[in-house]
Amino acid sequence: MPEIHFDRFYRYDDLTRLLHTFAQEYPNLAKIQSIGKSHEGRDVWLLTLTNFQTGPDTEKPALWVDGNIHASEVTASTANLYFLNSLLTRYGQDQAVTEALDTRAIYLCPRVNPDGAEWALADRPKFIRSSTRPYPYDEEPVDGLVGNEDMDGDGRILQMRIPDPNGAWKACPEDARLMVRRDPVESGGQYYRILPEGLIKNYDGVTISISRSKQGLDLNRNFPVNWRQEVDQHGAGPYPLSEPETQNLADFIVNHPNIGNAITFHTMSGVLLRPYDDR
Ligand SMILES: [Zn+2]
């Protein structure tokens, strides 16, 4: 069984090795392939999971599973890995898993956006929404806070507290590392403003605007269904499937009409979102 840990996040090279090890150790149940390259040229890995002795995947109803289209949502990759590990290690022992892999196929793409995840997991991480491709402008932001960078090199992107008598935050009495809201009528204490860790360019001494990210794409908004142009939907890209990461998925899914269901893992909201049932 491949050695896998769920208490850490895997960078691209380690993830690549791990996925190939699963495919090598379970040749009857798993195959690995690249479904295309990312913007920076990384292979996007996909595992086909089924019992190949009961027939090819393409002749079985299939489930699509993916994750980590958004750069920092590396937990979504972990969820994919957990699912992968559960299926392969429980086959032959768990009746539902065995039946699923005997009669169905699962296409698993644990890291749709390997470039963005690599930035998020770097020694000096950088937080971006999804693709590392500059959009819509290929130039550096001019003024304001160029945020979400690890400025002090501690490997983490945190927040900056700036003393300000009019600030809306104060240190938590129980643990000064935390910030809590100042009461609206409270005065006389030490108050702060909070900004994302980053670099302020051309500070005028008064206002700090948050500059727009140079990497402004949101790959999740680049799919053809209900695609809207930039003015309506920030980060949607110049046209549907303009980006290699979304094109990779669309090509594979269009070429596999046996796919009947899909689950795409994200983080942040803690919700289950379903497509509109009236469209
Ligand atoms: Zn997301």
Coordinates of C-alpha atoms and ligand atoms in Angstrom, one line a residue:
M1 CA 0.0 0.0 0.0
P2 CA 1.4 3.4 -0.9
E3 CA 2.5 5.4 2.1
I4 CA 0.1 8.3 2.3
H5 CA -0.5 10.9 5.0
F6 CA -3.6 13.1 5.4
D7 CA -2.0 15.5 7.9
R8 CA 0.1 17.3 5.2
F9 CA -0.4 18.7 1.8
Y10 CA 1.5 17.3 -1.2
R11 CA 3.4 19.5 -3.6
Y12 CA 3.3 18.6 -7.3
D13 CA 6.3 16.2 -7.5
D14 CA 5.3 14.3 -4.4
L15 CA 1.6 14.1 -5.5
T16 CA 2.8 12.9 -8.9
R17 CA 4.9 10.1 -7.3
L18 CA 2.0 9.1 -5.0
L19 CA -0.6 8.9 -7.8
H20 CA 1.7 6.8 -9.9
T21 CA 2.5 4.5 -7.0
F22 CA -1.3 3.9 -6.5
A23 CA -1.6 3.0 -10.2
Q24 CA 1.4 0.6 -10.0
E25 CA 0.2 -1.1 -6.8
Y26 CA -3.4 -1.6 -8.0
P27 CA -2.9 -2.3 -11.7
N28 CA -6.3 -4.1 -11.9
L29 CA -8.2 -1.2 -10.4
A30 CA -6.4 2.0 -11.3
K31 CA -4.8 3.6 -14.4
I32 CA -3.1 7.0 -14.5
Q33 CA -2.9 9.3 -17.5
S34 CA -2.2 13.0 -18.2
I35 CA -5.2 14.8 -19.6
G36 CA -3.1 17.8 -20.7
K37 CA -0.8 20.4 -19.5
S38 CA -1.3 23.4 -17.2
H39 CA -0.4 26.9 -18.1
E40 CA 3.1 26.4 -16.8
G41 CA 3.4 23.1 -18.5
R42 CA 2.7 20.6 -15.7
D43 CA 0.9 17.4 -16.5
V44 CA -2.6 17.3 -15.0
W45 CA -3.1 13.8 -13.7
L46 CA -6.3 11.7 -13.9
L47 CA -6.9 8.3 -12.4
T48 CA -9.4 5.9 -13.9
L49 CA -10.7 3.6 -11.2
T50 CA -12.7 0.5 -12.0
N51 CA -12.2 -3.3 -12.0
F52 CA -10.8 -3.6 -15.5
Q53 CA -11.4 -7.4 -15.4
T54 CA -15.2 -6.8 -15.5
G55 CA -14.9 -4.6 -18.5
P56 CA -13.4 -1.3 -19.7
D57 CA -14.3 1.9 -17.9
T58 CA -15.8 3.4 -21.0
E59 CA -18.5 0.7 -21.0
K60 CA -19.6 1.5 -17.4
P61 CA -21.5 4.4 -15.9
A62 CA -19.0 6.8 -14.5
L63 CA -18.5 9.4 -11.8
W64 CA -16.3 12.4 -12.3
V65 CA -14.4 13.7 -9.2
D66 CA -12.0 16.6 -9.1
G67 CA -10.5 19.2 -6.8
N68 CA -8.2 22.1 -6.3
I69 CA -9.2 24.3 -9.3
H70 CA -8.7 27.2 -6.9
A71 CA -5.1 27.6 -6.1
S72 CA -5.1 27.6 -2.3
E73 CA -7.8 25.0 -1.9
V74 CA -5.3 22.2 -1.5
T75 CA -7.6 20.5 1.0
A76 CA -9.7 19.5 -2.0
S77 CA -6.7 17.5 -3.3
T78 CA -6.5 15.8 0.0
A79 CA -10.2 14.9 -0.1
N80 CA -9.6 13.3 -3.5
L81 CA -6.7 11.4 -2.2
Y82 CA -8.7 10.2 0.8
F83 CA -11.4 9.0 -1.6
L84 CA -8.9 7.3 -3.8
N85 CA -7.2 5.6 -0.9
S86 CA -10.6 4.5 0.5
L87 CA -11.7 2.9 -2.7
L88 CA -8.5 1.0 -3.5
T89 CA -7.8 -0.2 0.0
R90 CA -11.4 -1.3 0.7
Y91 CA -11.9 -3.1 -2.6
G92 CA -12.6 -6.8 -1.8
Q93 CA -13.5 -6.0 1.8
D94 CA -16.2 -3.5 1.7
Q95 CA -19.2 -4.7 -0.3
A96 CA -20.3 -1.3 -1.5
V97 CA -16.8 -0.3 -2.7
T98 CA -16.3 -3.7 -4.4
E99 CA -19.7 -3.4 -6.2
A100 CA -19.0 0.2 -7.2
L101 CA -15.6 -0.7 -8.8
D102 CA -17.0 -3.9 -10.4
T103 CA -19.9 -2.1 -12.1
R104 CA -18.9 1.6 -12.3
A105 CA -16.0 3.7 -13.3
I106 CA -14.6 6.7 -11.4
Y107 CA -12.5 9.4 -13.0
L108 CA -10.5 11.2 -10.4
C109 CA -8.6 14.5 -11.1
P110 CA -7.1 15.5 -7.7
R111 CA -5.4 18.7 -8.8
V112 CA -7.0 20.5 -11.7
N113 CA -4.7 23.5 -11.2
P114 CA -1.3 22.3 -10.3
D115 CA 0.4 25.7 -10.9
G116 CA -1.7 27.6 -8.5
A117 CA -1.4 24.9 -5.8
E118 CA 2.4 25.0 -6.2
W119 CA 2.4 28.8 -5.5
A120 CA 0.2 28.2 -2.5
L121 CA 2.5 25.5 -1.1
A122 CA 5.8 27.2 -1.9
D123 CA 8.3 27.9 0.9
R124 CA 7.4 31.5 0.4
P125 CA 3.8 31.1 -0.6
K126 CA 1.7 33.4 -2.8
F127 CA -2.0 33.5 -2.6
I128 CA -3.9 33.8 -5.9
R129 CA -7.4 32.8 -6.9
S130 CA -6.6 30.2 -9.4
S131 CA -4.4 30.3 -12.6
T132 CA -0.9 31.8 -12.5
R133 CA -1.5 33.3 -15.9
P134 CA -1.7 37.1 -15.7
Y135 CA -5.2 38.4 -16.5
P136 CA -6.6 40.7 -17.7
Y137 CA -3.4 42.8 -17.7
D138 CA 0.1 41.5 -18.1
E139 CA 1.6 44.3 -16.0
E140 CA 2.4 44.8 -12.3
P141 CA -0.2 46.5 -10.1
V142 CA 0.6 50.2 -9.8
D143 CA -0.7 51.5 -6.5
G144 CA -2.1 50.1 -3.2
L145 CA -1.7 46.9 -1.3
V146 CA -0.3 44.1 -3.5
G147 CA -1.6 41.6 -1.0
N148 CA -1.4 38.0 -0.1
E149 CA 2.4 37.5 -0.2
D150 CA 4.6 36.1 2.5
M151 CA 6.6 39.2 3.2
D152 CA 8.6 38.0 6.2
G153 CA 9.5 34.6 4.8
D154 CA 8.0 32.6 7.6
G155 CA 6.2 30.3 5.1
R156 CA 2.8 31.7 5.9
I157 CA 0.6 34.4 4.6
L158 CA -1.0 36.1 7.6
Q159 CA -2.5 39.5 8.3
M160 CA -0.8 42.8 9.2
R161 CA -2.1 44.8 12.2
I162 CA -1.4 48.6 11.9
P163 CA -1.9 50.8 15.0
D164 CA -4.6 53.3 14.3
P165 CA -6.7 55.2 16.9
N166 CA -9.7 54.8 14.5
G167 CA -9.0 51.1 13.8
A168 CA -11.9 48.6 14.1
W169 CA -9.9 45.9 15.8
K170 CA -8.1 45.3 19.1
A171 CA -6.1 42.4 20.6
C172 CA -8.1 39.7 22.2
P173 CA -7.8 39.9 26.0
E174 CA -7.4 36.1 26.3
D175 CA -4.9 35.7 23.5
A176 CA -3.2 38.8 22.1
R177 CA -2.3 36.9 18.9
L178 CA -6.0 37.1 18.0
M179 CA -7.8 40.2 16.9
V180 CA -11.4 40.9 18.0
R181 CA -13.8 43.7 16.9
R182 CA -13.8 46.9 18.9
D183 CA -17.1 47.8 20.4
P184 CA -18.7 50.6 18.4
V185 CA -18.9 53.0 21.3
E186 CA -15.6 52.0 22.9
S187 CA -12.6 54.4 23.1
G188 CA -9.3 54.9 24.8
G189 CA -7.6 51.6 24.0
Q190 CA -5.1 50.4 21.5
Y191 CA -6.8 49.9 18.1
Y192 CA -5.6 48.5 14.8
R193 CA -6.5 48.2 11.2
I194 CA -6.0 44.8 9.6
L195 CA -4.6 44.2 6.2
P196 CA -3.6 41.1 4.3
E197 CA 0.2 40.4 4.5
G198 CA 1.6 42.1 1.4
L199 CA 3.4 45.2 0.0
I200 CA 1.9 48.7 -0.1
K201 CA 3.0 50.5 -3.2
N202 CA 3.0 54.3 -3.5
Y203 CA 1.4 54.9 -0.1
D204 CA 0.0 58.5 -0.1
G205 CA 0.0 58.6 3.7
V206 CA -3.8 58.4 4.0
T207 CA -5.6 55.7 2.1
I208 CA -4.5 52.2 1.3
S209 CA -6.4 50.7 -1.6
I210 CA -6.2 47.0 -2.2
S211 CA -4.8 46.5 -5.7
R212 CA -6.3 44.0 -8.0
S213 CA -4.4 40.7 -8.3
K214 CA -2.2 40.5 -11.4
Q215 CA -3.4 36.8 -11.6
G216 CA -7.1 37.7 -11.9
L217 CA -8.4 34.5 -13.5
D218 CA -11.0 32.3 -11.8
L219 CA -10.8 29.0 -13.7
N220 CA -14.1 27.9 -12.1
R221 CA -15.8 30.7 -14.1
N222 CA -14.2 29.8 -17.4
F223 CA -16.5 26.9 -18.2
P224 CA -19.0 27.3 -21.1
V225 CA -22.2 26.9 -19.0
N226 CA -23.6 30.3 -18.1
W227 CA -20.2 31.9 -19.0
R228 CA -20.3 35.7 -18.5
Q229 CA -17.8 38.2 -19.7
E230 CA -15.4 40.0 -17.4
V231 CA -17.7 42.9 -16.7
D232 CA -20.3 40.6 -15.2
Q233 CA -18.1 37.8 -13.8
H234 CA -14.6 38.7 -12.7
G235 CA -11.9 36.3 -13.8
A236 CA -14.1 34.5 -16.3
G237 CA -11.4 34.8 -19.0
P238 CA -11.5 36.1 -22.5
Y239 CA -13.9 33.4 -23.7
P240 CA -15.1 30.0 -22.4
L241 CA -12.4 27.4 -22.1
S242 CA -9.7 29.9 -23.0
E243 CA -7.5 28.3 -20.3
P244 CA -5.7 25.0 -20.7
E245 CA -6.8 23.7 -17.3
T246 CA -10.5 24.0 -18.1
Q247 CA -9.9 22.8 -21.7
N248 CA -8.3 19.6 -20.3
L249 CA -11.4 18.8 -18.3
A250 CA -13.9 19.7 -21.1
D251 CA -12.0 17.5 -23.6
F252 CA -12.0 14.5 -21.3
I253 CA -15.6 14.9 -20.3
V254 CA -16.9 15.4 -23.8
N255 CA -15.0 12.3 -24.9
H256 CA -16.5 10.2 -22.1
P257 CA -20.3 10.3 -22.5
N258 CA -20.5 7.5 -19.9
I259 CA -20.0 10.2 -17.2
G260 CA -23.3 10.7 -15.5
N261 CA -22.4 12.4 -12.2
A262 CA -19.7 14.8 -11.0
I263 CA -18.4 16.0 -7.7
T264 CA -15.9 18.9 -7.5
F265 CA -14.3 19.6 -4.2
H266 CA -13.7 23.1 -2.9
T267 CA -13.1 24.7 0.4
M268 CA -14.2 27.9 2.2
S269 CA -18.0 27.8 2.4
G270 CA -18.8 24.5 4.0
V271 CA -21.8 24.0 1.7
L272 CA -23.2 21.5 -0.8
L273 CA -23.9 23.3 -4.0
R274 CA -26.0 21.6 -6.7
P275 CA -26.6 22.8 -10.3
Y276 CA -29.8 24.6 -11.0
D277 CA -32.5 21.9 -11.7
D278 CA -34.4 24.2 -14.0
R279 CA -31.7 24.6 -16.7
Ligands
ZN1 ZN -13.1 26.9 -4.9

